[in-house]
XYZ file of N, CA and C in Angstrom:
441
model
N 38.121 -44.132 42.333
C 36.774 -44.588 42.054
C 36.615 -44.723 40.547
N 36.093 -45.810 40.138
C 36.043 -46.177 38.641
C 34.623 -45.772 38.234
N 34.053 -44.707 37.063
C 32.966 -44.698 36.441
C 32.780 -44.960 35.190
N 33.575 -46.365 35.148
C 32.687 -47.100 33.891
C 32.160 -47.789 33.350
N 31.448 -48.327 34.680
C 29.708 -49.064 34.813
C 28.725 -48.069 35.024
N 28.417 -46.646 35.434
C 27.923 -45.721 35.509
C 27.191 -44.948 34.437
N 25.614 -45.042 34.182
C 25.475 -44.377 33.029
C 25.419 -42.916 32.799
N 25.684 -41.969 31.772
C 26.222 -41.124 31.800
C 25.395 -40.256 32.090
N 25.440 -39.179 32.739
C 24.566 -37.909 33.595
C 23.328 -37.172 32.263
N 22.406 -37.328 31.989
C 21.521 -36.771 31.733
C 21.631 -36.500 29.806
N 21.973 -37.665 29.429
C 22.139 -37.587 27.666
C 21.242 -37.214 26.934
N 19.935 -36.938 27.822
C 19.127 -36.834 27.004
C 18.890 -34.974 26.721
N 19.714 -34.394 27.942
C 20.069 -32.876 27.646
C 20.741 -32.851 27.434
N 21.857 -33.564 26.430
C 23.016 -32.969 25.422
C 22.586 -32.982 23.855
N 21.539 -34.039 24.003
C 21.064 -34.178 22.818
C 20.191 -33.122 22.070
N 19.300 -32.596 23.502
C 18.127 -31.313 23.397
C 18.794 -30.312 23.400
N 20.211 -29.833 23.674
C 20.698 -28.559 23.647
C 21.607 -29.005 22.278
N 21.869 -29.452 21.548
C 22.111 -30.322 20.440
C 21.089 -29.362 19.136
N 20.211 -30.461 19.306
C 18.995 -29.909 18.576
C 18.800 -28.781 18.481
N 18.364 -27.868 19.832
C 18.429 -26.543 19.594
C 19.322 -25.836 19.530
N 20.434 -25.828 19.132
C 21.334 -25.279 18.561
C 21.321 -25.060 17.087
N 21.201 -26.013 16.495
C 21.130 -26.669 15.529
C 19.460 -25.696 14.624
N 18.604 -25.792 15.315
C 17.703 -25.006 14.665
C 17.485 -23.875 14.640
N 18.250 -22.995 15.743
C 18.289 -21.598 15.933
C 19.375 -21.413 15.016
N 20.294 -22.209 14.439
C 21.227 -22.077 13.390
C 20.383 -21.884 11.903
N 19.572 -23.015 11.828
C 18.784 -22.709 10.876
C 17.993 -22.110 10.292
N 17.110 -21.380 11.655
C 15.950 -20.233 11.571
C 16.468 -19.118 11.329
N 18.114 -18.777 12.250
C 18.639 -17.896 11.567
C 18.754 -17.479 10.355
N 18.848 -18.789 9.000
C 19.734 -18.159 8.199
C 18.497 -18.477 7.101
N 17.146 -18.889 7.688
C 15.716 -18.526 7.001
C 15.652 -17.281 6.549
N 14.856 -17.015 5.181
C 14.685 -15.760 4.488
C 13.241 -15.310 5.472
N 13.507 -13.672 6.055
C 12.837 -13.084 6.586
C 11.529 -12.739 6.005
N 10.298 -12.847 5.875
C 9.047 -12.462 5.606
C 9.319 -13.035 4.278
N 8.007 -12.838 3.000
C 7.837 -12.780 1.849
C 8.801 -12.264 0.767
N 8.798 -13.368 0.250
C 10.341 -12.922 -0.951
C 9.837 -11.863 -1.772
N 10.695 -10.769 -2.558
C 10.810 -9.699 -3.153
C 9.480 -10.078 -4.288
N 9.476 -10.773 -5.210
C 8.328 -11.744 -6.045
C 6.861 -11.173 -5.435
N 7.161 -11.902 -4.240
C 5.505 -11.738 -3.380
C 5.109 -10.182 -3.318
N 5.934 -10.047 -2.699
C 6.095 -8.148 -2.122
C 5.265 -7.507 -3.436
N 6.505 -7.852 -4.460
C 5.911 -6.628 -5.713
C 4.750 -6.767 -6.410
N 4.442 -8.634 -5.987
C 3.082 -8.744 -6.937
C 1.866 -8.179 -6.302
N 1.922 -7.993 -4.674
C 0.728 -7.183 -3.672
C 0.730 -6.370 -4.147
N 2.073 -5.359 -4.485
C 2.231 -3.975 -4.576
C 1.385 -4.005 -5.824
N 1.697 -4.635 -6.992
C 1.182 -3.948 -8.308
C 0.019 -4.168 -8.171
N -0.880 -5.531 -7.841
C -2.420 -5.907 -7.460
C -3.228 -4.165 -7.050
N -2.196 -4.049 -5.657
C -3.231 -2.593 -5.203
C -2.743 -1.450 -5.961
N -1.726 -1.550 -6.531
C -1.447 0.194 -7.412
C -2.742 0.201 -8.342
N -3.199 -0.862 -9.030
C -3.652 -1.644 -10.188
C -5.804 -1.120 -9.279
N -5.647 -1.545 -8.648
C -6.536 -1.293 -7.821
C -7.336 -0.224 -7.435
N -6.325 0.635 -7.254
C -6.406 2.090 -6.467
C -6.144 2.154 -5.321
N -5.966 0.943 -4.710
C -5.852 0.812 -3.256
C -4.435 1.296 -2.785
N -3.913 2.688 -2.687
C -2.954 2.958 -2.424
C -2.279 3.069 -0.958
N -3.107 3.269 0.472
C -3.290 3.366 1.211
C -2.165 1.565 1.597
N -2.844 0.521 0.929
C -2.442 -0.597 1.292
C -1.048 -0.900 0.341
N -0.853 -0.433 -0.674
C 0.765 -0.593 -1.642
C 1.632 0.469 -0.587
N 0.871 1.563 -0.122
C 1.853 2.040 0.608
C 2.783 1.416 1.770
N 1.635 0.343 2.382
C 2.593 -0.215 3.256
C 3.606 -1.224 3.002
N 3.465 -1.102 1.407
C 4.652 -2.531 1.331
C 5.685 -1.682 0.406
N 6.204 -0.327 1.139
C 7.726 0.732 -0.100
C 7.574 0.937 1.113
N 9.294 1.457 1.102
C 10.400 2.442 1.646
C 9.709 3.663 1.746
N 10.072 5.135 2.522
C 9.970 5.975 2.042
C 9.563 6.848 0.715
N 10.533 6.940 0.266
C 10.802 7.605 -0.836
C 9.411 6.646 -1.877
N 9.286 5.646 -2.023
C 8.375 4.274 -2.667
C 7.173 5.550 -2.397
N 6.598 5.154 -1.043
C 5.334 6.336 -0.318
C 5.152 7.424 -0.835
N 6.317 8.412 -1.225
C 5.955 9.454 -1.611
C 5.909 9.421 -3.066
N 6.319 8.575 -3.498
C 6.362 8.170 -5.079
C 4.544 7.822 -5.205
N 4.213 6.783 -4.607
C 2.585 6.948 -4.706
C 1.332 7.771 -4.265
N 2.191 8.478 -2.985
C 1.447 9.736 -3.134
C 1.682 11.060 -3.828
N 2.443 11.215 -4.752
C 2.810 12.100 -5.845
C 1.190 11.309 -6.960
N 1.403 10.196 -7.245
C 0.448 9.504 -8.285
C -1.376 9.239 -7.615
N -1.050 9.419 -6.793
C -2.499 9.904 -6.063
C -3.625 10.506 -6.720
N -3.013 11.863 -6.845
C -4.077 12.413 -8.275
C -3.776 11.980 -9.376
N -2.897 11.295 -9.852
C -3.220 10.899 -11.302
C -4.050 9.575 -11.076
N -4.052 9.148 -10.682
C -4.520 7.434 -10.304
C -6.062 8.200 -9.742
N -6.472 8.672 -9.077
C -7.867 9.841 -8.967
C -8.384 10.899 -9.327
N -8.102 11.098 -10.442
C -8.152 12.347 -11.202
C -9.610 12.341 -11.664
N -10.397 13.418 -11.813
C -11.712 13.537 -11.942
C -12.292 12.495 -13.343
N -11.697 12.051 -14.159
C -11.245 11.791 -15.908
C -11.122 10.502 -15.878
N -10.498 9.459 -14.601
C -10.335 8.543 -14.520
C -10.522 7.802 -13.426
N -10.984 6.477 -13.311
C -10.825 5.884 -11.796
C -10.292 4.311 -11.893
N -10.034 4.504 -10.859
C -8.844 2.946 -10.794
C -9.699 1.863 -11.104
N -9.112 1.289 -11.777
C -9.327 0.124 -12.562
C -9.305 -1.493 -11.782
N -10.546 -1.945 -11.521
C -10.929 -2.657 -10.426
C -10.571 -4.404 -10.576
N -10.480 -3.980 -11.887
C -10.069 -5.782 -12.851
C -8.955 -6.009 -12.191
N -8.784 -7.359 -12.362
C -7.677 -8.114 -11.832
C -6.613 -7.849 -13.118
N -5.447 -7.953 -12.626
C -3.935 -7.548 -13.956
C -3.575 -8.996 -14.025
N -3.059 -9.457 -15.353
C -2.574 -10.623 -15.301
C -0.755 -10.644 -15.259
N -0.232 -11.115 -14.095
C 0.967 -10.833 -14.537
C 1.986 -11.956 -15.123
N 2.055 -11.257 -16.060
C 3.260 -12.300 -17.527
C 4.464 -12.662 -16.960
N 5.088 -11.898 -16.225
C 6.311 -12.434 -15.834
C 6.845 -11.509 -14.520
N 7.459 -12.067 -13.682
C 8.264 -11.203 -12.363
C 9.489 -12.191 -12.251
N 10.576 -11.220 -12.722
C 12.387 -12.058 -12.509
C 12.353 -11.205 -11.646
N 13.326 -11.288 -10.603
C 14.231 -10.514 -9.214
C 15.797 -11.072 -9.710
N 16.111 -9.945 -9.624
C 17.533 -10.388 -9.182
C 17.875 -9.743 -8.159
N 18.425 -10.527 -7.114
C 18.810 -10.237 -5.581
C 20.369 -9.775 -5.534
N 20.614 -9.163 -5.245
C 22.554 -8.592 -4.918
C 22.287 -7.815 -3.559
N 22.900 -8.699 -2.776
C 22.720 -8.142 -1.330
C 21.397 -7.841 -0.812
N 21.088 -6.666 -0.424
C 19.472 -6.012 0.384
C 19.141 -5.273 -0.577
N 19.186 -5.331 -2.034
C 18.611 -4.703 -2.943
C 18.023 -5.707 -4.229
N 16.734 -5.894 -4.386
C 15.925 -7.120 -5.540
C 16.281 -6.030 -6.878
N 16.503 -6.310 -8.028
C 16.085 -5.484 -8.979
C 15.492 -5.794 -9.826
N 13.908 -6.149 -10.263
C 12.923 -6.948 -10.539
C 12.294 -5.853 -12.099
N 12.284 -6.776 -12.810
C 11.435 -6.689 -14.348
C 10.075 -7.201 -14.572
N 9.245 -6.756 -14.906
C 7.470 -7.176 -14.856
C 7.117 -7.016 -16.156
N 6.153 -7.502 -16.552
C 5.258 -7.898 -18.128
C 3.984 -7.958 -16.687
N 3.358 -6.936 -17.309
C 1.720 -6.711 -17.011
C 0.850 -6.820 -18.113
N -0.315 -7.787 -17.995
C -1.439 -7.140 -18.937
C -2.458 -6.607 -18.331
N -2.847 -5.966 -18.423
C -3.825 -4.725 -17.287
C -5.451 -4.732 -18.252
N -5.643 -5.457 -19.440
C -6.793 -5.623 -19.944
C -7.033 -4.937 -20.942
N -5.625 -3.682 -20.751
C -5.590 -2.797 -21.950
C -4.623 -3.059 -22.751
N -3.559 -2.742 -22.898
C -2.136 -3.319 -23.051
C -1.240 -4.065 -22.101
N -0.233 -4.590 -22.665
C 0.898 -5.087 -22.342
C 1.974 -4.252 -21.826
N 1.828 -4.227 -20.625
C 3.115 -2.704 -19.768
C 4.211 -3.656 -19.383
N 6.101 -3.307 -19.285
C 6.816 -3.530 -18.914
C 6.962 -2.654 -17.851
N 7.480 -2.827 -16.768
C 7.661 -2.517 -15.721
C 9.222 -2.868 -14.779
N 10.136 -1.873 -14.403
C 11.292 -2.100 -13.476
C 11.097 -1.405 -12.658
N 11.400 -2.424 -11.301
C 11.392 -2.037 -9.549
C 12.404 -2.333 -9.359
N 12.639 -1.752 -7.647
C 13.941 -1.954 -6.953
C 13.577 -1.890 -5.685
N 13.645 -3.206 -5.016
C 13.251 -3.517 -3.828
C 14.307 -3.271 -2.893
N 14.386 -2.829 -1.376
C 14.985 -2.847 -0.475
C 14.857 -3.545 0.498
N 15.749 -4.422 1.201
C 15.612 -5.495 2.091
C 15.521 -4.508 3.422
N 14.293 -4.324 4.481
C 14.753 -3.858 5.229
C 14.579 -4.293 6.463
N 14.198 -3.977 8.494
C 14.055 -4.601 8.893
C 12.671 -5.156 9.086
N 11.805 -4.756 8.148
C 10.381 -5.010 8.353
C 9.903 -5.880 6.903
N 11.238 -6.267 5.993
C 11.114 -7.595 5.749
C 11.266 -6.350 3.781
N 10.964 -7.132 2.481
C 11.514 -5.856 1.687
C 10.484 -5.219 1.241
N 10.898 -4.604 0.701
C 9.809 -2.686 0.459
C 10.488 -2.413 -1.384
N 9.120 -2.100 -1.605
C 9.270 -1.335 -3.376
C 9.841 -0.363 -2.884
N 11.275 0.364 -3.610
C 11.739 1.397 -3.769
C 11.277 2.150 -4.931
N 11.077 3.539 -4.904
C 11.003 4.089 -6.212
C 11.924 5.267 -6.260
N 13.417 5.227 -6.034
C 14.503 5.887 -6.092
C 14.973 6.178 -7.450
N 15.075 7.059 -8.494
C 15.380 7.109 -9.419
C 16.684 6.035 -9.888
N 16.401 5.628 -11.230
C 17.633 4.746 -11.733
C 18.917 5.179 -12.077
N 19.649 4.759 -11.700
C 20.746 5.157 -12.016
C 21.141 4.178 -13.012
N 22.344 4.861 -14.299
C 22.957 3.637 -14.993
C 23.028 2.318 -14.639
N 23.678 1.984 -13.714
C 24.029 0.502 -13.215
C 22.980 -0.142 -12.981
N 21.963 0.025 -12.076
C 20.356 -0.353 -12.015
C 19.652 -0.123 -13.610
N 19.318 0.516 -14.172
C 19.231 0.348 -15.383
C 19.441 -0.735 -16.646
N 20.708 -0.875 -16.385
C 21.508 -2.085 -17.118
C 21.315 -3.141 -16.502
N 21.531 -3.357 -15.276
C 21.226 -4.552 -14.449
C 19.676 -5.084 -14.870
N 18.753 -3.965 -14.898
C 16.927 -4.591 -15.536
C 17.163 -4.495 -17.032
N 17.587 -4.057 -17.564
C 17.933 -4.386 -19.093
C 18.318 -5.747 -19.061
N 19.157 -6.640 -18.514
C 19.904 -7.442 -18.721
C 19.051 -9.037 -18.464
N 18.229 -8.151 -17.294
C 17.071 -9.492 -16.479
C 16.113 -9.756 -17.902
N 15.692 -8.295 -18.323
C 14.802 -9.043 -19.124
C 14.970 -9.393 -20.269
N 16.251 -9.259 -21.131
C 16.774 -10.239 -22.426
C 16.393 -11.804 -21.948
N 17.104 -11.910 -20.698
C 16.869 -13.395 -20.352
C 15.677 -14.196 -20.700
């Protein structure tokens, strides 16, 4: 039996399993939630704020207990959080694997603050770390902000 006057069985589902292949390839290899940039500029907005409750949800662990250590200083009878908007001068990331290591220029209305973070990629998309620096992290934000 000859089939090749016969048109071919259902092309239009090779084409649709085609396609979706093809975009589940792509969505895959989409960056998960808000880039490290976004993350840290929420974070500093509410540190900046007082709103700690809400910076908490965007750190790691260790990040959390880092702002609730600063709790009373950031509420201390002497002072209260500072409600103005911060202007921020500059945010570089540098990305190496699931770790951002990001340099900041704040003006907060008072002075001009420099600032180094270290973000963690995790599965709930990345988180401010506040893990002490080690040399290599150190040098690595030294290096971002000559640039």
């Amino acid at each position: 039996m000859d089939h090749t006057d016969q048109a071919p069985r259902h092309p239009f589902r090779w084409w649709l399993a085609t396609v979706a292949l093809l975009g589940f390839g792509i969505a895959g290899c989409a960056p998960q939630g808000p880039a490290p940039e976004t993350v840290l500029e929420d974070y500093l907005e509410f540190v900046y704020q007082g709103k700690i409750v809400e910076a908490q949800a965007l750190c790691t662990p260790a990040g959390k207990q880092h702002l609730e250590a600063l709790r009373g200083v950031i509420f201390s009878s002497e002072s209260s959080p500072d409600t103005n908007q911060i202007e921020i001068i500059s945010l570089v990331c540098e990305v190496e694997a699931d770790t951002a290591f990001c340099t900041t220029r704040i003006d907060d209305g008072y002075a001009k603050i420099n600032g180094q973070y270290a973000l963690l990629r995790t599965d709930e998309g990345w988180q401010v770390d506040q893990r002490p620096l080690d040399g290599q992290v150190r040098r690595r934000m030294e290096r971002a902000e000559e640039e």
